[in-house]
Coordinates of C-alpha atoms in Angstrom, one line a residue:
M16 CA 122.2 83.9 82.8
V17 CA 123.5 87.3 81.7
N18 CA 122.2 90.5 83.1
S19 CA 122.7 94.2 82.2
M20 CA 124.8 96.3 84.5
S21 CA 121.7 98.2 85.6
Q22 CA 120.0 94.9 86.6
Q23 CA 123.1 93.8 88.5
S24 CA 123.4 97.0 90.4
A25 CA 119.8 96.8 91.6
T26 CA 120.9 94.1 94.2
I27 CA 123.9 96.2 95.3
E28 CA 121.8 99.3 95.7
L29 CA 119.1 97.6 97.7
T30 CA 121.7 95.9 100.0
Q31 CA 123.3 99.2 100.7
D32 CA 119.9 100.7 101.5
L33 CA 119.2 97.9 104.0
I34 CA 122.7 98.1 105.6
R35 CA 122.4 101.8 106.2
R36 CA 119.4 101.1 108.5
R37 CA 120.8 100.3 112.0
S38 CA 118.6 97.3 112.6
V39 CA 120.4 95.8 115.6
T40 CA 118.3 93.0 117.0
P41 CA 115.3 93.2 117.5
E42 CA 115.0 96.5 115.8
D43 CA 114.0 96.7 112.1
C44 CA 114.5 100.4 111.4
G45 CA 112.3 100.4 108.3
C46 CA 114.1 97.6 106.5
Q47 CA 110.8 95.6 106.2
Q48 CA 108.9 98.5 104.8
V49 CA 111.5 98.9 102.1
M50 CA 110.9 95.3 101.1
I51 CA 107.2 95.6 101.5
D52 CA 107.0 98.5 99.1
R53 CA 109.0 96.7 96.5
L54 CA 106.9 93.5 96.8
A55 CA 103.6 95.3 96.9
A56 CA 104.5 97.0 93.6
I57 CA 104.7 93.6 91.8
G58 CA 101.5 92.2 93.2
F59 CA 102.3 90.7 96.6
H60 CA 99.6 90.6 99.3
I61 CA 101.2 91.8 102.5
E62 CA 100.3 91.0 106.1
K63 CA 102.3 92.7 108.8
L64 CA 102.6 90.6 111.9
R65 CA 103.8 92.3 115.1
F66 CA 104.3 90.0 118.1
A67 CA 105.4 91.7 121.4
D68 CA 108.0 94.2 120.2
V69 CA 109.0 92.3 117.1
D70 CA 108.1 93.3 113.5
N71 CA 107.4 90.4 111.0
F72 CA 105.6 90.2 107.7
W73 CA 104.2 87.6 105.4
A74 CA 103.9 88.4 101.7
V75 CA 102.5 86.2 99.0
R76 CA 101.9 86.4 95.3
G77 CA 99.6 83.8 93.6
T78 CA 96.5 82.1 94.9
Q79 CA 97.0 78.3 94.5
G80 CA 99.6 75.6 93.9
P81 CA 102.8 74.9 95.7
T82 CA 104.5 77.7 97.6
L83 CA 108.1 78.6 97.5
C84 CA 108.8 80.7 100.6
F85 CA 111.9 82.8 101.3
A86 CA 112.6 83.1 105.0
G87 CA 114.9 85.7 106.3
H88 CA 115.7 88.4 108.9
T89 CA 116.3 92.1 108.9
D90 CA 118.0 92.3 112.3
V91 CA 121.7 92.2 112.7
V92 CA 124.1 91.6 115.6
P93 CA 125.9 94.5 117.3
T94 CA 128.9 95.9 115.6
G95 CA 131.5 95.7 118.4
P96 CA 133.8 98.8 118.7
E97 CA 133.0 100.8 115.5
E98 CA 136.4 102.4 115.6
N99 CA 137.9 99.0 114.8
W100 CA 136.1 98.8 111.5
Q101 CA 138.2 99.9 108.5
L102 CA 134.9 101.3 107.0
P103 CA 131.9 102.5 109.0
P104 CA 129.6 99.5 109.7
F105 CA 126.4 101.3 108.6
E106 CA 127.6 103.3 105.6
A107 CA 127.7 100.3 103.2
E108 CA 130.8 101.4 101.3
I109 CA 132.4 99.3 98.5
K110 CA 136.2 98.7 98.6
D111 CA 138.2 96.5 96.2
G112 CA 135.0 94.8 95.0
Y113 CA 133.6 94.1 98.5
L114 CA 130.6 95.7 100.1
F115 CA 131.3 96.4 103.8
G116 CA 128.7 96.7 106.6
R117 CA 127.0 94.9 109.4
G118 CA 124.5 92.5 107.9
A119 CA 126.2 92.5 104.5
A120 CA 126.5 88.7 104.5
D121 CA 124.1 87.9 107.4
M122 CA 121.7 88.5 105.8
K123 CA 120.8 91.8 104.1
G124 CA 122.6 90.7 100.9
S125 CA 120.4 87.7 100.7
L126 CA 117.2 89.7 101.3
A127 CA 118.1 92.1 98.5
A128 CA 119.1 89.3 96.1
M129 CA 115.8 87.6 96.6
V130 CA 113.7 90.7 96.2
V131 CA 115.5 91.6 92.9
A132 CA 115.3 88.0 91.7
V133 CA 111.6 87.9 92.3
E134 CA 111.1 91.3 90.5
R135 CA 112.9 89.9 87.5
F136 CA 111.1 86.6 87.6
V137 CA 107.7 88.2 87.9
A138 CA 108.5 90.6 85.0
E139 CA 109.3 87.5 82.8
N140 CA 106.5 85.3 84.3
P141 CA 103.6 87.5 85.4
D142 CA 101.3 84.5 85.3
H143 CA 103.7 82.0 87.0
S144 CA 102.4 78.8 88.5
G145 CA 102.2 78.3 92.3
Q146 CA 102.9 81.0 94.9
I147 CA 105.9 83.0 96.0
A148 CA 106.1 84.0 99.6
F149 CA 108.3 85.9 102.0
L150 CA 108.5 85.2 105.8
I151 CA 110.6 88.0 107.3
T152 CA 111.4 88.7 110.9
S153 CA 113.5 91.1 113.0
D154 CA 114.0 88.5 115.8
E155 CA 116.5 86.0 114.5
E156 CA 119.7 87.2 116.0
G157 CA 118.3 87.7 119.5
V158 CA 116.0 85.5 121.6
A159 CA 114.0 84.4 118.6
T160 CA 110.7 84.0 120.5
D161 CA 108.5 86.5 118.7
G162 CA 109.7 86.1 115.1
T163 CA 109.6 83.1 112.7
V164 CA 108.3 80.7 115.3
K165 CA 105.2 82.9 115.9
V166 CA 104.7 83.4 112.2
V167 CA 104.9 79.7 111.6
E168 CA 102.3 79.1 114.3
W169 CA 100.1 81.7 112.6
L170 CA 100.5 80.0 109.2
K171 CA 99.7 76.6 110.7
E172 CA 96.5 77.8 112.2
R173 CA 95.5 79.0 108.7
N174 CA 96.6 75.8 107.1
N175 CA 98.9 77.8 104.9
L176 CA 102.3 76.3 105.4
P177 CA 104.5 76.4 102.3
E178 CA 105.8 73.2 100.5
W179 CA 109.3 74.6 100.0
C180 CA 111.3 77.1 102.1
L181 CA 114.5 78.8 101.1
V182 CA 116.3 80.3 104.1
G183 CA 118.8 83.0 103.0
E184 CA 121.4 82.3 105.7
P185 CA 125.1 82.6 104.5
S186 CA 125.7 79.0 103.8
S187 CA 128.7 79.2 101.4
T188 CA 132.3 78.6 102.5
A189 CA 134.7 79.5 99.7
K190 CA 132.6 80.4 96.7
C191 CA 128.9 81.5 96.5
G192 CA 126.9 78.4 96.0
D193 CA 129.5 75.8 97.0
I194 CA 127.5 74.7 100.1
I195 CA 123.7 74.0 100.5
K196 CA 122.6 73.5 104.0
N197 CA 119.8 70.8 103.8
G198 CA 119.6 70.3 107.5
R199 CA 120.9 71.4 110.9
R200 CA 121.9 69.7 114.1
G201 CA 119.7 70.1 117.1
S202 CA 120.8 72.3 120.0
L203 CA 120.2 71.3 123.6
G204 CA 121.6 73.5 126.4
C205 CA 121.8 73.0 130.2
T206 CA 122.6 75.2 133.2
L207 CA 123.8 72.8 135.9
S208 CA 124.0 73.8 139.5
V209 CA 126.0 71.5 141.8
K210 CA 125.5 72.0 145.5
G211 CA 128.3 71.7 148.1
L212 CA 129.1 73.2 151.5
Q213 CA 131.1 76.3 151.8
G214 CA 134.1 76.3 154.2
H215 CA 137.7 77.2 154.8
V216 CA 140.3 75.6 152.6
A217 CA 142.3 74.7 155.6
Y218 CA 139.5 72.6 157.0
P219 CA 138.2 70.6 154.0
H220 CA 136.7 67.9 156.2
L221 CA 134.2 70.6 157.4
A222 CA 133.2 71.5 153.9
D223 CA 132.1 69.8 150.7
N224 CA 133.8 71.1 147.5
P225 CA 131.3 71.0 144.6
V226 CA 134.1 71.6 142.1
H227 CA 135.9 68.5 143.2
R228 CA 132.7 66.5 143.2
A229 CA 131.7 67.6 139.8
A230 CA 135.0 67.3 138.0
P231 CA 134.9 63.5 137.5
A232 CA 131.3 63.7 136.2
L233 CA 132.2 66.5 133.8
A234 CA 135.2 64.6 132.5
E235 CA 133.1 61.5 131.9
L236 CA 130.5 63.7 130.0
A237 CA 133.3 65.2 127.9
A238 CA 134.7 61.8 127.0
E239 CA 131.4 60.1 126.3
E240 CA 130.7 58.9 122.7
W241 CA 127.0 60.0 122.3
D242 CA 126.6 58.6 118.8
Q243 CA 128.6 58.2 115.6
G244 CA 126.5 60.4 113.5
N245 CA 125.2 59.2 110.1
A246 CA 125.5 59.9 106.4
F247 CA 124.1 63.4 106.9
F248 CA 125.2 64.4 110.4
P249 CA 128.5 64.4 112.3
A250 CA 128.6 62.8 115.7
T251 CA 126.8 64.6 118.5
S252 CA 129.1 66.9 120.4
F253 CA 129.2 68.0 124.1
Q254 CA 130.8 71.3 125.0
I255 CA 131.2 73.2 128.2
S256 CA 131.0 76.9 127.7
N257 CA 131.0 78.3 131.2
I258 CA 132.1 77.2 134.7
N259 CA 131.6 79.5 137.7
G260 CA 132.2 78.9 141.4
G261 CA 133.8 80.5 144.4
T262 CA 133.6 83.8 146.2
G263 CA 136.8 85.3 144.7
A264 CA 138.7 84.6 147.8
T265 CA 141.6 82.2 147.7
N266 CA 140.9 80.6 151.1
V267 CA 137.2 79.7 150.7
I268 CA 135.8 76.5 149.4
P269 CA 132.7 77.3 147.3
G270 CA 129.3 76.2 148.2
E271 CA 128.0 75.9 144.7
L272 CA 129.2 75.4 141.2
E273 CA 127.5 76.4 138.0
V274 CA 128.3 74.8 134.7
I275 CA 126.7 75.7 131.3
F276 CA 127.0 73.2 128.5
N277 CA 125.5 72.4 125.2
F278 CA 124.8 69.5 122.9
R279 CA 124.8 69.8 119.1
F280 CA 123.0 66.6 118.2
S281 CA 122.2 64.5 115.2
T282 CA 119.0 62.6 114.2
E283 CA 120.5 59.5 115.9
L284 CA 119.4 60.8 119.3
T285 CA 116.4 62.6 120.8
E286 CA 116.7 65.4 123.4
Q287 CA 115.1 63.1 126.0
Q288 CA 117.8 60.4 125.4
L289 CA 120.5 63.0 125.9
I290 CA 118.9 64.3 129.1
E291 CA 118.5 60.8 130.5
R292 CA 122.0 59.7 129.7
T293 CA 123.5 62.9 131.1
E294 CA 121.6 62.7 134.4
T295 CA 122.5 59.0 134.7
I296 CA 126.1 60.0 134.7
L297 CA 125.5 62.9 137.2
D298 CA 123.6 60.5 139.5
K299 CA 126.4 57.9 139.3
H300 CA 128.8 60.4 140.8
G301 CA 126.5 61.2 143.7
L302 CA 126.0 64.8 142.9
E303 CA 123.4 67.0 144.5
Y304 CA 122.4 69.1 141.5
K305 CA 119.7 70.9 139.6
A306 CA 119.7 70.8 135.8
N307 CA 117.7 73.4 133.8
W308 CA 117.4 72.2 130.2
N309 CA 116.7 74.4 127.2
L310 CA 115.9 72.9 123.8
S311 CA 116.8 75.6 121.2
G312 CA 116.0 73.5 118.2
L313 CA 115.5 69.9 116.9
P314 CA 117.7 68.5 114.2
F315 CA 116.1 68.5 110.8
L316 CA 117.0 67.1 107.4
T317 CA 115.5 67.8 103.9
A318 CA 116.4 64.7 101.8
E319 CA 116.8 64.7 98.1
G320 CA 113.6 66.0 96.5
D321 CA 112.1 68.8 94.4
L322 CA 113.7 71.6 96.3
V323 CA 117.2 70.1 96.7
S324 CA 117.3 69.0 93.1
A325 CA 116.2 72.3 91.7
T326 CA 118.7 74.2 94.0
V327 CA 121.6 72.1 93.0
A328 CA 120.7 72.4 89.3
S329 CA 120.3 76.2 89.6
I330 CA 123.8 76.6 91.2
T331 CA 125.4 74.5 88.6
E332 CA 123.7 76.3 85.8
V333 CA 124.8 79.8 87.1
T334 CA 128.2 79.0 88.5
G335 CA 129.4 75.7 87.1
L336 CA 129.9 74.4 90.7
E337 CA 128.7 71.1 92.0
P338 CA 127.5 72.1 95.5
E339 CA 127.9 70.0 98.6
L340 CA 125.0 69.2 100.9
S341 CA 125.8 69.9 104.5
T342 CA 124.2 70.0 107.9
A343 CA 127.2 71.6 109.7
G344 CA 127.1 74.9 111.5
G345 CA 124.8 76.5 114.1
T346 CA 121.1 76.8 114.3
S347 CA 118.8 78.9 112.0
D348 CA 115.2 79.7 111.8
G349 CA 114.8 76.7 109.6
R350 CA 114.5 74.8 112.9
F351 CA 111.0 76.3 113.3
I352 CA 109.8 75.5 109.8
A353 CA 111.1 72.0 109.0
P354 CA 109.3 70.1 111.8
H355 CA 106.0 70.9 110.1
G356 CA 106.9 68.8 107.0
V357 CA 108.2 71.7 104.9
Q358 CA 111.2 71.0 102.7
V359 CA 113.9 73.5 103.9
I360 CA 117.3 74.4 102.5
E361 CA 119.6 77.3 103.3
L362 CA 121.5 79.0 100.6
G363 CA 123.3 82.3 100.8
P364 CA 126.7 84.0 100.4
V365 CA 130.1 83.2 101.9
N366 CA 130.0 83.2 105.7
A367 CA 133.7 84.0 106.4
T368 CA 133.0 87.4 108.0
I369 CA 129.6 87.1 109.6
H370 CA 129.3 88.6 113.1
K371 CA 132.9 89.9 112.7
I372 CA 134.5 93.3 112.6
D373 CA 134.6 94.4 108.9
E374 CA 131.8 92.0 107.8
N375 CA 131.7 92.2 104.0
I376 CA 130.4 90.4 100.9
S377 CA 131.7 90.3 97.4
V378 CA 129.8 92.5 95.0
D379 CA 130.1 89.7 92.3
D380 CA 128.7 87.2 94.8
L381 CA 125.7 89.3 95.4
N382 CA 124.9 89.4 91.7
T383 CA 125.6 85.7 91.4
L384 CA 123.3 84.9 94.3
T385 CA 120.5 86.9 92.6
D386 CA 121.0 84.9 89.4
I387 CA 120.8 81.6 91.4
Y388 CA 117.6 82.6 93.2
Q389 CA 116.0 83.7 89.9
T390 CA 117.0 80.4 88.3
L391 CA 115.5 78.5 91.2
L392 CA 112.2 80.4 90.9
T393 CA 112.1 79.6 87.2
K394 CA 112.8 75.8 87.8
L395 CA 110.1 75.5 90.4
L396 CA 107.4 78.0 89.3
A397 CA 107.8 79.0 85.7

C-alpha cells in the first residue's frame, strides 16, 4: 500500500498532538476529545463514559454485523526526571527519524495510527460491512479499576460486546509487525505476612525469628516447578519482588516479615490451584501467616481464526514479514475483554523504549502501522 506524503504525515501530526498533552495516568488532558472530534466527523456515534475520576469513551460506526473494536488508552506513565531526557518528553520532537515523547510507543502512536487508518478506510468504503468501534480509557497505566473493565461491563449489560478486538499495545520487538500477541499470561499477586516474636539477637531462645522460619518455605516456592507451559505459554513463573522485616536496628530480631510475590501463569493452572499449592507449602513449614491474594488478570488465548489470520496476512502484505504469535510480556487491558468470548490480539509498534527515559518511535514505523491497520480493516470489513 502506497500513500502520499500528506497522508503519511497525518499519523505523525496526530501523534504529536496527543503527546503534547500531559496525560499522566489517570489524566486524559483532552486527548480523548481530539479523537472524538475526528471520529464524529466520519460518522461515528460517540458515548462518553466517566466512571469515578476516569474518562472513557465508546465510539461505533455501522449498525449491524460483526464488530472490530480498537481498544487503547490515552494515559501515560510518569516521565521520571525530565532533565534526563535528551528531548523534552511532552514536546514531541523528531530527531534522526524518531519521534520522542512520553507515550510515543505506549500508546499514542497506535491511537493516531488507528484513527488515521479508519479515516482512510471510511473514505474508500463509506458503506463498509459490519461495525468499527473504539474503546478508549485513561485508566490503563494506573490501578485500572474504572477504565476498560467498567466499559466492558457496560457493553455486556447492553449485549453489545464485539466479535474482534485489536489492542494497540506495543507488541513488536525488532521491527513493526514482527510480533502479534494473541494471548497473555495470568497475573496473581500475594502479600504474605509471617508472624514471629520480636526479641534481642543475643537471646534467640526468647524470640521467634520470622525471617528464619520463612526462608526454607520461600526457597521451596522459588524452586517449585509449577507447570511446564504448553505450545502457547511458557512455564508458570514465581518471583519475589519485595521482602521487608526488622526495625532497622542490628540487635533486634523482627516480630514480622512481609513478602510480596507474583505468579505469571499459563492456562495449565488456575489461580485457585496456585493458591492451594502455595499455602500447602507454607503450612508444611509451620508458619503463622496471613496471605492476601490479588488476581490482576486471567490468562487468555485467541487461537487461529478470523482475526489472527487477517492480522497475519495484513502484516505480510504491508511489510513482507511473517509475524510470530506470542503470549510473552506483562498484562494488558485485553485481560478484561477476552474472558467474554471476544477474539483479542495486540498489535503495535516496537516496545524497546516504553516506560523509559527518551521513549521514542520510528516515524517510518508509525506510517507502517497505519497501513497495517488499514489493511486489516479492509480484510475484515470491506
